[in-house]
Coordinates of C-alpha atoms in Angstrom, one line a residue:
X17 CA -4.7 34.1 50.4
X18 CA -2.6 35.9 47.9
X19 CA -4.4 36.6 44.4
X20 CA -1.7 35.1 42.7
X21 CA -1.6 31.9 44.7
X22 CA -5.2 31.6 44.0
X23 CA -5.4 31.9 40.8
X24 CA -2.6 29.1 40.8
X25 CA -4.4 26.9 43.1
X26 CA -7.4 27.3 40.7
X27 CA -5.7 26.9 37.5
X28 CA -4.1 23.4 39.2
X29 CA -7.9 22.7 40.2
X30 CA -8.9 23.1 36.6
X31 CA -6.0 20.8 35.6
X32 CA -6.6 17.9 37.8
X33 CA -11.0 18.6 36.9
X34 CA -10.1 17.9 32.9
X35 CA -7.3 15.1 33.7
X36 CA -9.4 13.1 36.1
X37 CA -10.4 10.4 34.1
X38 CA -7.2 9.7 32.6
X39 CA -5.6 9.8 35.9
X40 CA -8.2 7.3 37.3
X41 CA -7.6 5.0 34.2
X42 CA -3.8 5.2 34.6
X43 CA -3.4 4.6 38.4
X44 CA -5.6 1.4 37.9
X45 CA -3.2 0.3 35.6
X46 CA -0.1 1.9 37.0
X47 CA -0.6 2.9 40.7
X48 CA 3.0 4.1 40.8
X49 CA 2.7 6.0 37.6
X50 CA 4.2 9.7 37.6
X51 CA 0.8 12.0 37.7
X52 CA 3.0 15.2 38.0
X53 CA 4.6 14.3 34.6
X54 CA 1.0 13.9 32.8
X55 CA -0.6 16.8 34.7
X56 CA 2.6 18.7 33.1
X57 CA 2.2 17.3 29.7
X58 CA -1.5 18.5 30.0
X59 CA -0.9 21.8 30.9
X60 CA 1.8 22.3 28.0
X61 CA -0.2 20.7 25.3
X62 CA -3.7 22.8 26.6
X63 CA -1.3 26.3 26.4
X64 CA 0.2 25.5 22.9
X65 CA -3.2 24.4 21.4
X66 CA -5.1 27.0 23.3
X67 CA -7.5 29.0 20.6
X68 CA -7.4 26.2 18.2
X69 CA -10.5 24.2 17.6
X70 CA -11.6 20.9 15.9
X71 CA -14.0 20.5 13.4
X72 CA -16.6 20.0 15.9
X73 CA -16.1 23.1 17.5
X74 CA -14.4 21.4 20.4
X75 CA -11.3 23.4 21.6
X76 CA -8.2 21.1 20.0
X77 CA -7.0 19.9 23.2
X78 CA -10.2 17.1 23.6
X79 CA -8.3 15.4 20.9
X80 CA -4.9 14.6 22.7
X81 CA -6.8 13.8 25.6
X82 CA -9.0 11.4 23.9
X83 CA -6.2 9.8 22.6
X84 CA -4.4 9.7 25.9
X85 CA -7.3 8.2 27.3
X86 CA -7.8 5.2 24.6
X87 CA -4.1 4.5 25.8
X88 CA -4.9 4.6 29.0
X89 CA -7.7 2.4 28.9
X90 CA -5.7 -0.1 27.4
X91 CA -3.0 0.0 30.0
X92 CA -0.4 2.1 28.8
X93 CA 2.6 3.3 30.3
X94 CA 3.0 6.8 31.6
X95 CA 5.8 8.1 28.8
X96 CA 3.2 7.0 25.9
X97 CA 0.5 8.9 27.6
X98 CA 2.6 12.0 27.9
X99 CA 3.7 11.6 24.5
X100 CA 0.2 11.4 23.4
X101 CA -0.9 14.3 25.1
X102 CA 2.0 16.3 23.2
X103 CA 1.7 14.1 20.0
X104 CA 0.2 17.1 17.6
X105 CA 2.2 20.0 19.5
X106 CA 5.4 20.3 17.0
X107 CA 2.7 19.4 14.0
X108 CA 0.4 22.0 15.1
X109 CA 2.0 24.7 17.0
X110 CA 5.3 27.0 17.4
X111 CA 6.5 24.3 19.7
X112 CA 10.0 23.0 18.4
X113 CA 11.2 19.1 18.7
X114 CA 14.2 20.6 20.3
X115 CA 12.0 22.5 23.0
X116 CA 10.0 19.3 23.8
X117 CA 13.7 17.3 24.4
X118 CA 14.9 19.9 26.8
X119 CA 11.5 19.9 28.4
X120 CA 10.4 16.3 28.3
X121 CA 13.7 14.0 27.5
X122 CA 14.8 12.1 24.9
X123 CA 12.4 9.1 25.0
X124 CA 9.0 11.3 24.5
X125 CA 10.8 13.5 22.2
X126 CA 11.2 10.0 19.9
X127 CA 7.5 9.2 20.3
X128 CA 6.1 12.7 19.3
X129 CA 8.4 13.2 16.2
X130 CA 7.7 9.5 15.4
X131 CA 3.9 10.3 14.9
X132 CA 4.3 14.1 13.8
X133 CA 3.4 14.3 9.7
X134 CA 6.3 15.9 7.6
X135 CA 5.3 19.5 6.3
X136 CA 3.6 19.2 2.6
X137 CA 4.8 22.4 1.5
X138 CA 8.9 20.7 2.0
X139 CA 7.9 17.6 0.9
X140 CA 5.3 18.1 -1.7
X141 CA 3.5 14.7 -3.2
X142 CA 6.3 12.7 -1.4
X143 CA 4.9 14.1 1.9
X144 CA 2.4 11.0 2.7
X145 CA 4.8 8.2 1.8
X146 CA 7.6 9.3 3.3
X147 CA 5.7 9.9 6.5
X148 CA 4.3 6.5 6.4
X149 CA 8.0 5.5 6.0
X150 CA 9.2 7.8 8.8
X151 CA 6.6 5.9 11.2
X152 CA 7.9 2.2 10.0
X153 CA 11.4 3.6 10.9
X154 CA 10.5 5.0 14.2
X155 CA 8.8 1.8 15.0
X156 CA 11.8 -0.2 14.7
X157 CA 13.2 1.8 17.3
X158 CA 9.9 1.9 19.5
X159 CA 6.7 0.2 18.8
X160 CA 5.0 2.6 20.8
X161 CA 5.0 5.3 17.9
X162 CA 2.3 3.2 16.3
X163 CA 0.7 2.2 19.2
X164 CA -0.2 6.2 19.7
X165 CA -0.8 6.5 15.8
X166 CA -3.4 4.1 16.0
X167 CA -5.4 5.7 19.0
X168 CA -4.6 9.2 17.1
X169 CA -6.5 7.6 13.9
X170 CA -9.1 5.6 16.1
X171 CA -10.1 9.0 17.6
X172 CA -10.4 10.7 14.5
X173 CA -12.4 7.9 12.7
X174 CA -14.6 8.3 15.8
X175 CA -15.3 12.2 15.0
X176 CA -15.1 11.3 11.1
X177 CA -18.8 13.0 11.0
X178 CA -17.5 16.5 11.4
X179 CA -15.3 16.3 8.1
X180 CA -16.5 17.4 5.1
X181 CA -18.2 14.4 3.4
X182 CA -16.0 14.0 0.3
X183 CA -13.0 13.7 2.9
X184 CA -14.6 10.7 4.8
X185 CA -14.6 7.9 2.2
X186 CA -11.0 8.9 1.4
X187 CA -9.8 9.0 5.0
X188 CA -11.7 5.5 5.7
X189 CA -10.2 4.1 2.8
X190 CA -6.6 4.7 3.8
X191 CA -7.4 3.7 7.5
X192 CA -8.5 0.5 6.1
X193 CA -5.6 -0.1 4.0
X194 CA -2.9 1.2 6.2
X195 CA -3.6 1.9 9.5
X196 CA -6.2 -1.4 10.2
X197 CA -3.4 -3.8 9.0
X198 CA -0.8 -2.2 11.4
X199 CA -3.1 -2.5 14.0
X200 CA -3.7 -6.3 13.1
X201 CA 0.2 -6.9 12.8
X202 CA 0.7 -5.5 16.4
X203 CA -2.0 -7.9 17.7
X204 CA -3.9 -4.9 19.0
X205 CA -7.7 -6.7 18.1
X206 CA -9.4 -4.0 20.3
X207 CA -8.4 -1.2 18.2
X208 CA -8.8 -3.2 14.8
X209 CA -12.3 -4.2 15.4
X210 CA -13.5 -0.5 16.4
X211 CA -11.6 0.9 13.4
X212 CA -12.7 -1.6 10.9
X213 CA -16.2 -1.0 11.8
X214 CA -16.1 2.8 12.1
X215 CA -14.0 3.1 8.6
X216 CA -16.8 0.8 7.1
X217 CA -19.6 3.1 8.3
X218 CA -17.5 5.8 6.8
X219 CA -17.2 4.1 3.7
X220 CA -20.3 2.4 3.0
X221 CA -23.4 4.1 5.2
X222 CA -25.8 1.8 4.1
X223 CA -24.0 -1.4 4.2
X224 CA -22.7 -0.7 7.4
X225 CA -26.4 0.3 8.9
X226 CA -27.6 -3.1 7.3
X227 CA -25.1 -5.5 8.6
X228 CA -25.7 -4.0 11.8
X229 CA -29.3 -4.7 11.9
X230 CA -28.8 -8.0 10.6
X231 CA -26.0 -8.5 13.1
X232 CA -28.5 -7.4 16.1
X233 CA -31.7 -9.6 14.6
X234 CA -29.2 -12.6 14.6
X235 CA -27.9 -11.9 18.3
X236 CA -31.0 -11.8 19.7
X237 CA -31.2 -15.5 19.4
X238 CA -27.6 -16.1 20.3
X239 CA -28.4 -17.6 23.5
X240 CA -30.9 -20.0 22.3
X241 CA -29.1 -21.1 19.6
X242 CA -25.8 -21.7 21.1
X243 CA -27.2 -22.8 24.3
X244 CA -27.5 -26.8 23.5
X245 CA -23.8 -26.9 21.7
X246 CA -22.7 -24.9 25.4
X247 CA -24.4 -27.6 27.6
X248 CA -22.6 -30.4 25.8
X249 CA -19.3 -28.6 25.9
X250 CA -19.3 -28.2 29.4
X251 CA -20.5 -31.9 30.1
X252 CA -17.4 -32.7 28.0
X253 CA -15.1 -30.6 29.4
X254 CA -15.6 -31.8 32.7
X255 CA -15.7 -35.3 31.6
X256 CA -11.8 -34.7 30.1
X257 CA -10.9 -32.6 33.4
X258 CA -10.5 -28.8 32.2
X259 CA -11.8 -26.0 33.7
X260 CA -12.9 -23.5 31.2
X261 CA -15.4 -20.4 30.7
X262 CA -17.3 -20.5 27.6
X263 CA -18.3 -17.1 26.1
X264 CA -20.0 -16.0 23.2
X265 CA -18.1 -13.9 20.9
X266 CA -19.8 -11.8 18.5
X267 CA -18.0 -11.0 15.5
X268 CA -17.3 -7.4 14.3
X269 CA -19.7 -5.6 11.8
X270 CA -17.2 -5.4 8.9
X271 CA -15.9 -9.0 9.7
X272 CA -19.8 -9.9 8.9
X273 CA -19.6 -7.5 6.0
X274 CA -16.3 -9.5 4.3
X275 CA -17.9 -12.7 4.9
X276 CA -21.5 -12.3 3.6
X277 CA -21.6 -9.1 1.7
X278 CA -25.2 -7.9 0.9
X279 CA -26.4 -11.6 1.3
X280 CA -27.4 -10.9 4.7
X281 CA -31.1 -12.1 4.8
X282 CA -32.1 -14.6 7.4
X283 CA -28.5 -14.1 9.2
X284 CA -28.3 -16.8 11.6
X285 CA -26.4 -16.4 15.1
X286 CA -23.6 -19.0 14.4
X287 CA -22.9 -16.6 11.3
X288 CA -22.5 -13.7 13.4
X289 CA -20.7 -15.3 16.5
X290 CA -18.4 -17.8 17.8
X291 CA -17.6 -19.4 21.2
X292 CA -14.4 -18.9 23.1
X293 CA -13.4 -21.3 25.4
X294 CA -10.7 -19.8 28.0
X295 CA -9.1 -22.8 29.6
X296 CA -7.7 -22.1 33.6
X297 CA -4.2 -24.1 32.9
X298 CA -1.4 -24.6 30.9
X299 CA -1.0 -24.5 26.9
X300 CA -1.5 -28.4 26.9
X301 CA -4.8 -27.9 28.0
X302 CA -6.1 -26.5 25.1
X303 CA -5.2 -29.7 23.0
X304 CA -7.2 -31.4 26.1
X305 CA -10.3 -28.9 25.6
X306 CA -9.8 -29.4 21.9
X307 CA -10.6 -33.1 22.3
X308 CA -13.3 -32.3 24.5
X309 CA -14.8 -29.9 21.7
X310 CA -14.7 -32.6 19.1
X311 CA -15.9 -35.4 21.5
X312 CA -19.1 -33.2 22.2
X313 CA -20.0 -31.6 18.8
X314 CA -19.0 -32.8 15.1
X315 CA -16.0 -31.4 13.8
X316 CA -15.7 -30.1 10.4
X317 CA -12.8 -31.9 8.3
X318 CA -9.6 -29.8 8.0
X319 CA -10.9 -26.9 9.8
X320 CA -8.5 -27.3 12.6
X321 CA -5.8 -24.6 12.7
X322 CA -3.2 -24.5 15.4
X323 CA -1.8 -21.0 16.3
X324 CA -0.3 -22.2 19.4
X325 CA 2.4 -24.2 18.0
X326 CA 2.6 -21.8 15.1
X327 CA 1.9 -18.4 16.6
X328 CA 0.6 -15.7 14.0
X329 CA 3.2 -12.8 12.9
X330 CA 1.1 -10.8 15.5
X331 CA 2.4 -13.1 18.5
X332 CA -1.5 -14.3 18.5
X333 CA -1.7 -17.9 20.1
X334 CA -5.0 -19.9 20.1
X335 CA -6.6 -23.1 18.6
X336 CA -9.4 -22.7 16.0
X337 CA -11.7 -25.4 15.2
X338 CA -15.2 -25.5 13.3
X339 CA -17.9 -28.1 14.3
X340 CA -21.4 -28.4 13.8
X341 CA -24.1 -27.4 16.3
X342 CA -27.2 -30.2 17.6
X343 CA -29.2 -28.2 15.2
X344 CA -26.9 -28.8 12.3
X345 CA -25.2 -25.3 12.0
X346 CA -21.5 -24.9 11.6
X347 CA -19.6 -22.5 13.8
X348 CA -16.0 -21.5 15.1
X349 CA -15.1 -22.6 18.2
X350 CA -11.7 -20.8 19.7
X351 CA -9.7 -22.1 22.6
X352 CA -6.9 -20.3 24.6
X353 CA -5.5 -20.2 27.7
X354 CA -6.5 -17.2 30.2
X355 CA -2.9 -16.7 30.2
X356 CA -3.0 -16.3 26.2
X357 CA -6.1 -14.1 26.1
X358 CA -4.6 -10.6 26.9
X359 CA -2.0 -11.2 24.1
X360 CA -5.2 -12.3 21.5
X361 CA -6.6 -8.8 22.5
X362 CA -4.0 -6.4 23.0
X363 CA -1.0 -7.5 21.0
X364 CA 1.9 -5.8 21.8
X365 CA 0.3 -3.5 24.4
X366 CA -0.3 -6.4 26.6
X367 CA 3.7 -7.3 26.8
X368 CA 4.3 -3.6 27.6
X369 CA 1.8 -3.4 30.0
X370 CA 3.2 -6.6 31.8
X371 CA 6.8 -4.8 31.5
X372 CA 6.8 -3.5 34.7
X373 CA 9.9 -1.6 34.9
X374 CA 11.7 0.7 32.3
X375 CA 14.4 -1.8 31.3
X376 CA 11.5 -4.6 30.9
X377 CA 9.5 -2.2 28.3
X378 CA 12.5 -0.8 26.5
X379 CA 12.9 -4.4 25.5
X380 CA 9.0 -5.0 24.9
X381 CA 8.8 -2.1 22.2
X382 CA 12.2 -2.6 20.3
X383 CA 14.2 -4.8 18.5
X384 CA 11.5 -8.0 18.9
X385 CA 12.5 -10.8 16.5
X386 CA 8.8 -12.1 16.8
X387 CA 7.8 -9.2 14.8
X388 CA 8.9 -10.9 11.7
X389 CA 6.9 -8.3 9.1
X390 CA 8.4 -5.5 10.9
X391 CA 12.0 -6.6 10.0
X392 CA 10.7 -7.3 6.3
X393 CA 8.9 -4.0 5.8
X394 CA 12.5 -2.6 6.8
X395 CA 14.2 -4.6 4.7
X396 CA 12.7 -3.4 1.5
X397 CA 11.6 -0.1 2.2
X398 CA 15.1 1.6 2.0
X399 CA 15.1 0.8 -1.7
X400 CA 12.1 1.7 -2.9
X401 CA 11.2 5.2 -4.0
X402 CA 8.4 7.6 -2.8
X403 CA 6.2 7.0 -5.5
X404 CA 5.9 3.0 -4.8
X405 CA 6.1 3.4 -1.2
X406 CA 2.9 3.4 -0.2
X407 CA 1.6 0.6 -2.9
X408 CA 4.1 -1.6 -1.6
X409 CA 3.2 -1.3 2.2
X410 CA -0.7 -1.8 0.9
X411 CA 0.6 -4.8 -0.7
X412 CA 2.8 -6.2 2.4
X413 CA 0.2 -5.4 5.1
X414 CA -2.4 -7.3 3.0
X415 CA -4.1 -9.9 4.3
X416 CA -2.9 -13.3 4.6
X417 CA -1.0 -16.0 7.2
X418 CA 1.0 -19.1 5.5
X419 CA 3.4 -20.3 7.9
X420 CA 5.8 -22.8 6.0
X421 CA 9.2 -24.4 7.2
X422 CA 12.8 -24.6 6.4
X423 CA 14.0 -28.3 6.8
X424 CA 15.7 -27.0 10.1
X425 CA 11.9 -26.3 11.3
X426 CA 12.3 -22.3 11.3
X427 CA 9.2 -20.9 10.6
X428 CA 8.9 -18.3 7.2
X429 CA 5.7 -16.4 7.4
X430 CA 4.2 -15.5 4.2
X431 CA 0.9 -14.0 2.7
X432 CA -1.6 -16.2 1.1
X433 CA -0.5 -17.1 -2.7
X434 CA 3.2 -16.8 -1.6
X435 CA 6.0 -18.9 -3.8
X436 CA 9.0 -20.8 -3.7
X437 CA 10.8 -17.5 -4.7
X438 CA 8.7 -15.6 -2.2
X439 CA 10.1 -18.1 0.4
X440 CA 13.7 -17.8 -1.0
X441 CA 13.8 -13.9 -0.3
X442 CA 12.4 -14.1 2.8
X443 CA 15.2 -16.1 4.1
X444 CA 17.7 -13.8 2.7
X445 CA 17.9 -11.4 -0.2
X446 CA 21.0 -13.2 -1.4
X447 CA 19.4 -16.5 -1.5
X448 CA 16.5 -15.1 -3.4
X449 CA 18.8 -13.4 -6.1
X450 CA 20.6 -17.1 -6.7
X451 CA 17.2 -19.0 -6.6
X452 CA 16.8 -21.8 -9.1
X453 CA 14.5 -24.1 -7.7
X454 CA 13.3 -26.0 -4.6
X455 CA 12.1 -29.0 -2.9
X456 CA 8.8 -28.8 -1.3
X457 CA 8.0 -31.5 0.8
X458 CA 10.9 -33.6 -0.4
X459 CA 9.9 -33.2 -4.2
X460 CA 11.3 -30.9 -6.7
X461 CA 9.4 -28.0 -7.8
X462 CA 9.8 -24.7 -9.8
X463 CA 10.5 -21.5 -8.0
X464 CA 6.9 -20.3 -9.4
X465 CA 5.0 -23.5 -6.8
X466 CA 2.6 -21.7 -4.4
X467 CA 3.5 -22.5 -0.7
X468 CA 1.0 -23.7 1.4
X469 CA 1.0 -23.6 5.5
X470 CA 3.0 -26.7 7.3
X471 CA 5.1 -26.8 3.8
X472 CA 8.6 -27.6 4.3
X473 CA 10.5 -25.8 1.7
X474 CA 14.3 -26.2 0.8
X475 CA 15.5 -23.7 -1.7
X476 CA 18.1 -24.4 -4.4
X477 CA 20.8 -22.0 -5.4
X478 CA 23.4 -21.3 -8.6
X479 CA 26.3 -19.3 -7.2
X480 CA 25.9 -17.6 -10.6
X481 CA 22.3 -16.9 -10.5
X482 CA 20.6 -13.8 -10.7
X483 CA 17.4 -12.2 -10.6
X484 CA 15.3 -12.4 -14.5
X485 CA 12.5 -10.0 -15.2
X486 CA 10.5 -13.1 -15.9
X487 CA 10.7 -13.7 -12.0
X488 CA 7.9 -10.6 -11.6
X489 CA 5.4 -12.7 -13.2
X490 CA 5.0 -14.7 -10.0
X491 CA 6.8 -12.8 -7.4
X492 CA 4.0 -11.6 -4.7
X493 CA 5.7 -10.3 -1.8
X494 CA 6.9 -6.9 -1.9
X495 CA 10.4 -7.7 -0.3
X496 CA 10.9 -10.2 -3.5
X497 CA 9.3 -8.0 -6.0
X498 CA 11.8 -5.0 -5.0
X499 CA 15.2 -6.8 -4.7
X500 CA 14.3 -8.4 -8.0
X501 CA 13.7 -5.1 -9.8
X502 CA 16.6 -3.8 -8.2
X503 CA 18.8 -6.6 -9.5
X504 CA 17.3 -6.3 -13.0
X505 CA 17.9 -2.6 -12.7
X506 CA 21.7 -3.0 -11.6
X507 CA 22.1 -5.6 -14.4
X508 CA 20.6 -3.3 -17.0
X509 CA 23.1 -0.7 -15.7
X510 CA 25.8 -2.8 -15.7
X511 CA 25.4 -3.7 -19.4
X512 CA 24.4 -0.4 -20.7
X513 CA 27.9 0.8 -19.0
X514 CA 29.5 -2.3 -20.9
X515 CA 28.2 -1.2 -24.2
X516 CA 28.7 2.4 -23.8
X517 CA 32.5 1.7 -22.5
X518 CA 33.1 -0.4 -25.9
X519 CA 31.1 2.1 -28.2
X520 CA 33.8 4.6 -26.7
X521 CA 36.9 2.5 -26.7
X522 CA 36.2 1.7 -30.6
X523 CA 35.7 5.8 -31.2
X524 CA 38.8 6.4 -29.0
X525 CA 40.8 4.1 -31.0
X526 CA 40.4 5.7 -34.2
X527 CA 41.7 9.1 -32.5
X528 CA 44.8 6.9 -31.1
X529 CA 43.4 7.5 -27.3
X530 CA 43.7 4.2 -24.7
X531 CA 40.8 4.7 -22.6
X532 CA 42.1 2.1 -20.4
X533 CA 45.1 4.0 -19.9
X534 CA 43.0 7.3 -19.3
X535 CA 40.8 5.5 -16.6
X536 CA 43.9 4.3 -15.1
X537 CA 45.3 8.3 -14.7
X538 CA 41.9 9.1 -13.4
X539 CA 40.8 11.3 -16.7
X540 CA 37.8 9.0 -17.3
X541 CA 36.6 9.7 -13.7
X542 CA 37.5 13.8 -14.0
X543 CA 35.3 13.6 -17.4
X544 CA 32.6 11.9 -15.3
X545 CA 32.4 14.5 -12.4
X546 CA 32.8 17.0 -15.1
X547 CA 29.7 15.9 -16.9
X548 CA 27.6 15.7 -13.4
X549 CA 28.2 12.0 -13.0
X550 CA 29.1 10.2 -9.8
X551 CA 30.9 7.2 -11.2
X552 CA 32.3 6.3 -14.5
X553 CA 29.6 3.7 -15.5
X554 CA 27.0 6.2 -15.5
X555 CA 28.7 7.8 -17.9
X556 CA 28.9 4.7 -20.1
X557 CA 25.6 3.9 -19.3
X558 CA 24.1 7.4 -20.5
X559 CA 26.2 6.8 -23.8
X560 CA 24.1 3.8 -24.6
X561 CA 21.0 5.3 -23.2
X562 CA 21.4 7.9 -25.4
X563 CA 21.2 11.1 -22.3
X564 CA 24.8 11.6 -23.4
X565 CA 25.9 12.0 -26.9
X566 CA 29.1 10.5 -28.1
X567 CA 30.8 13.8 -29.7
X568 CA 30.2 15.6 -26.2
X569 CA 32.1 12.7 -24.6
X570 CA 34.9 12.6 -27.5
X571 CA 35.5 16.4 -27.1
X572 CA 36.3 16.1 -23.2
X573 CA 38.9 13.1 -24.3
X574 CA 40.2 14.5 -27.4
X575 CA 40.3 18.4 -27.2
X576 CA 40.5 20.4 -30.6

């Protein structure tokens, strides 16, 4: 065999060996996946990153390969895996987005561009905020951008120990505030749980270790503690004619820490785990199973939550109830069908995985009306400056889930603590701006009243209504606060312009100049443009604020 052909064959063998686990994982989910495209993506990424090292000392290519492996393990499509292999090439190598588009096509270029950070040299302090804004905008076109970003962050958290100590806590804090909530909003709980625990370990290593020790000790007795309850449940399910599998589901460490903090002494199995009932049947069988649970174990009053009739923002569907064990310990039981389970664990990834072909995948990743939180983000982000964007994003992604209803039965999801005013802005910014009150469950209520799950809310409006600065004292959601601030600023600008114009009218009248005639001729606009203002009202407003002197402006209208 000629030397060149032998070297090519050897190179191909090395690439296939490096990519074998990825190919195997992808083949199990996508038997007809384009392995040649994966091989080509890896070859390009390996060549471009050659010579670059991770902080661990490992070749850089190990990172994009690990990200692709995470995604393959969840069953993501070929296009996503190729984009994951190439996701750092435009950011960290001379490879341009145009070259990538030529080599791999528009779809992969869009995904890679979506996760590519903006240049800090060009964007300065705005880089982080604008990078996240870019991710949100890209995700509105293709949710796989966010999925790749989450897998990228997960692998970086897995290898965070190689970073300098002062960077670990900051990186983990940002992960908890901005990336973990995105995993939650996309319903990808398998990623959320691991990211939660890894970030927890980096931010509070001692608390993480203590929580891990307490949970492991509690779970050693899980079989004995849950055994009697599970026996009763099996008998009751059989009596009700429901087929279901019962599993003990441990809570992840960060969830336990949030629930109990440092009070971990004597942590019991029912505090460290829940029971999951996977029903082999239709949605209605979950309600029969819930009845079987309550027949077998005493329910805690007011602790049933129905996320089947009213799914969460992230498409999650299950029934949750709290019951008392035969030993007197309260614990949670989750009921869902076998068909609901993949979405409960993998969220949007389950929909992508089930899509099957290119057209169905496109529908699964773009323009989803069931992801109301993304529409809400897109609605307020454009009017928010970089300096405020990350704080707004953190607030909007914060935990809390309230499902209220319009009189027509439309579900309006809101964060905990939201008010009728927030509800109004969630319906439509114009409705919020004109809001003067509400009718909650048939009773008149002020705009400041807190909305609770299950409330039916009707918004009262006045065509002449306008946002008031006082509303900021009880508006909770970011969209409401952004629109209120914009409305207040707009009114202030209008008032300032009107005041400045009146002042100019009086001054010009004393010099026998008619401002209205000057405006009609276009003289006022010409003066405004000459002074660097885009509109006449901006110039008039500058008179009121003092940034433009009256004498300087008069000189433009009354030449000496």
